[in-house]
Structure formats: C-alpha cells, structure tokens
Amino acid sequence: MIRKRHHWIVRTTHWVNVVAIIIMVGSGLRIFNAYPAFARKGEMFCCYPFEHKPIPDWLTFGGWLGGARHWHFAMMWVLVVNGLVYLTFIYLHGEWRDLVPRRGDIRDSLQMVKFYTFRRKDHPHQGKHNALQKTAYFLLPVFGALAVLTGIAIWKPVELAPLTAVFGGYVWARYWHFIAMLAIVILSVVHVFMVFAVDPYSMTSMITGNYDPSLSPEARNARPFYHLFPRRARAAAAPPPPAAT
Amino acid sequence: MNIDPRKFISINGIDRRDFLLRGSGLVSAVFLAACNSRGPKAADRLLKYAERKNLVIERKLLRHTSMDAVQAGAHDAVNKLPSYFISRTVPVWDESVRGKWALEVSGLVGNPVRLTIEELQQLPQVSNRVNHYCVEGWTAVETWTGVPFTELARLVHADPLAHYVDFQSFDDDYHESWDIESAMHKQTVVAYGLDGKMLEPAHGAPARVYSPVKLGYKNTKYLTKIVFMPKMNGGYWSDAGYEWYGGT
C-alpha cells in the first residue's frame, strides 16, 4: 500500500535547501571567523561566552573571507528563492495545514516525549507528522526568515537602517543572525538524527515521493533506533494491521 | 505486527544497495565540496555573475537621503580603533624627501587643484560621528572631521561624465575606486581629523577618505590623489578578490 507522500516541488526544494543551508552556514562561519566576536570596538558584549574564539576551520567553507563572502552573497538568493517557492507551494497546495501549530500540539508533544522516554507504551496517534515534527518543520522556515531578515540588516546597515534598527542595531542584528543560524543547525541536526533513528523510510519518500504507511513510525510503534532492536519493539502494543491489498 | 521482510529489500523500486550508493554519493559530494576549500572552480563564473547582479542591486539601493546614525549609548572606539596599512611599517609622509604633502584632485575635472593640509582645512568643514563598518564584521564609532567630498567635487568642477572616482595613496600602491554616487553621499568626507585631533599616521595621516556608506577597505588612507574617472579602476583589495562595491 504505497502512497504519494511528497510532491516533487517539496522534494526538490528540500534538497536544494540542504545544499543552500550547508553552504550558507559554512561560508557564514568563515566570515564570522574574520572577527569571531560581537562587541563594537571599545565595548564589551554581554551575551556571547566565546568572544574572539574562532570556529574550527573544518566547519567553515569558502577558504578565506573574500571567497566566503562571494559564496554567501550568491547562495543567499538560492536560499531565498527556494524558500519562497516552497512556502508558496505549500500555501497553494494546502500542505501548510500539516505544519501550522494548533491547540493541542503542546499536549501531543508531551505525549511524544513520554513515548520516546518509555513512559508511554503506544505511539501517539498522528497525522502526516507527529507533534514534535510539526513544531520543527514549522520553526525551520520561521528561523529561516529571521536569518534572511537579519542578514539583509547587516548587509545594508546604512541603506536599510530602519530594518537594522528593528533588530536593535548592527551589533544585535549580527547576533540574531548568528542565533538564527544556530537554531537552524540544531533543528537540522536533530531532524537528520530522527530520520535515521526513527523513520528511515522517510528518506526514500523525500527522494522518490513514495511512502508505505504500514512502515510509518506510528505503525511500527518506533522509538529512536527501534529498527535495530526489533525484538524489544514487538512487545509493544501495535495498532491493527492495515487491510489487505 | 509482523513486518514483511521484503519491505526492507525493496521499497518503491529502489533496493537498499541502490539507496545506500546514491545516498552516500550525494552526501560525500556535498562534504567534499564543503571541506574548508574555496569550493569547486566551476562555481567561479557563477559567483562572478552573482557579484555583478548584487552590484546592480546595491547601487540601486544607495540613497543620498539614508544616513548612518550612531546608536544611543554607543561608546567611541578611541584607542581600540584598529590600524591597517599594507606597507611594512606605518606609512609616514617624509617632507625632507618628498617635499610638502599636498592632495591632488584631478582627472575628468574642469579645474584640477593641489591642496595643502592648510588649504584643505580652510574649505567647509564637517564633523561626523558615525559607524565604521569593517568587512570583517566589526564596527567602531568615531568622529571624523574633514571636507565633504561634494565640496571638493564642486571646487574642481567635476565633469558629469566622471561616474567613478579613484582614491590613491602613498601606502605602497594602495588605492580603491568608487562609484561617484557613494562619493557624493553627504557623509563622505576627506578627513584630516579624528576625535577632535589631527589625524595620526596610524589612521591615515595627513588625510584619508572616510564614509560610513563604504566598508573600511574602500576608505583609502594616506591620500595623495583623488582622480575623477569615466570608468571604474578596481582597487587594492577589490583586485585581490573582495567585492569592488563594498557598500553598506
């Protein structure tokens, strides 16, 4: 019983986004390393514990400041256009309904946490995504938009001074740009971990678009790395098998 | 629930080996590209293309009405203002060797001039407390005193065909050329004073160009010549691979 799970536009924008985010983060960190601090010269900065400690080179991209800037200012258009295509598509096609937070999501998220921490036996019932996933996929574009807007704010702090002022001036806009990047990185790392740990079949669905609901984490009652310990998982309560095809 | 073992072998026509091959190929390609390299050579043309398009957008964004303003409560950098030059030692104009320093303003102008520091000081003077935006990402607040560039352009009768202007120095062959629109911004000055004192050699004495609408590296120090030009003329850091425009 194979179903179409992801439209080709969603799949394409997803993988373009992977490349764009990796290059934006890598080149951004290379740029950051030219002055790995937030303080204005002659001042101190309150809220970053690692002032003047550079990011390890292997996490950076672009080779040198000028090269990284060229990558950053080229790839930013890919990121923005790709993001807009994705958001426009899910708005027109209705997929946004699977992602916007609703009343009850907090309760459902707590249930998911309970399930993952063995305090609940059966996988909570879910729609396309579970409540934690929904939150992550909703937050990613939010932090993406924050990264883009703070990025524009520090790119043009004089010509677009009102935008820079919204984020508290150049120094703070640069800080929020960094925080938005950090949030995107954390969400992405957790996302990739959960794909492999809980729902490896979703990897295929993000490539071919097809998905077998009988292999969903809910159907398999899957906790992280459940598929490595099939015996233990079988003991858990399982929903009735799907109708024969 | 029993899981059909065949499901592990073939999903949607792609078997596991296929999937692993394709997947690891993609992942390693991305990582190879992302290792601390300058990125694939083939991308250079695309990056150049993006820079040209960004240049068009940045020039359109420039407004003579948008002014840099220092945030309330911001402190001056004072002795924390970094000092940069490309010569081995701080460039100092040696009068005993080179004669008296004078700033030449020439090129596509009706009335080329040579101005000594005293003559510069007699021209209309402004003091701007503004941000310094460095390409590296830091900023520094300082008060720059000098002649508005617009006054110099008026003095020499700059030709309307001079779309660019080159700021040249005695710091080796350091120079940077600008679009005339940025040079004609109200906050662009040929500065000889910093924080109420005469400019010191560490920061570009006797005179330097200073504007918050350009990144630090565009603001040539140790000025010798300002040349109005019909075409752009690159620059020290621009030729080394930084963006030519370098605007804020």
mmCIF file of C-alpha atoms in Angstrom, chain A residues 10 25 35 41 56 79 89 123-124 164 174 200 223 229:
data_model
loop_
_atom_site.group_PDB
_atom_site.id
_atom_site.type_symbol
_atom_site.label_atom_id
_atom_site.label_comp_id
_atom_site.label_asym_id
_atom_site.label_seq_id
_atom_site.Cartn_x
_atom_site.Cartn_y
_atom_site.Cartn_z
ATOM 1 C CA VAL A 10 8.591 19.749 -1.924
ATOM 2 C CA VAL A 25 26.305 28.098 7.306
ATOM 3 C CA TYR A 35 36.040 38.737 13.681
ATOM 4 C CA LYS A 41 35.375 48.151 19.159
ATOM 5 C CA PRO A 56 37.082 25.303 13.881
ATOM 6 C CA LEU A 79 18.066 30.170 -0.272
ATOM 7 C CA PHE A 89 3.637 25.860 -2.918
ATOM 8 C CA HIS A 123 2.920 5.652 19.766
ATOM 9 C CA PRO A 124 0.508 8.600 19.974
ATOM 10 C CA THR A 164 18.652 47.120 11.164
ATOM 11 C CA ARG A 174 24.578 40.369 13.694
ATOM 12 C CA PRO A 200 14.491 5.760 7.775
ATOM 13 C CA ARG A 223 11.213 4.825 19.165
ATOM 14 C CA PHE A 229 16.125 -3.814 18.238
#
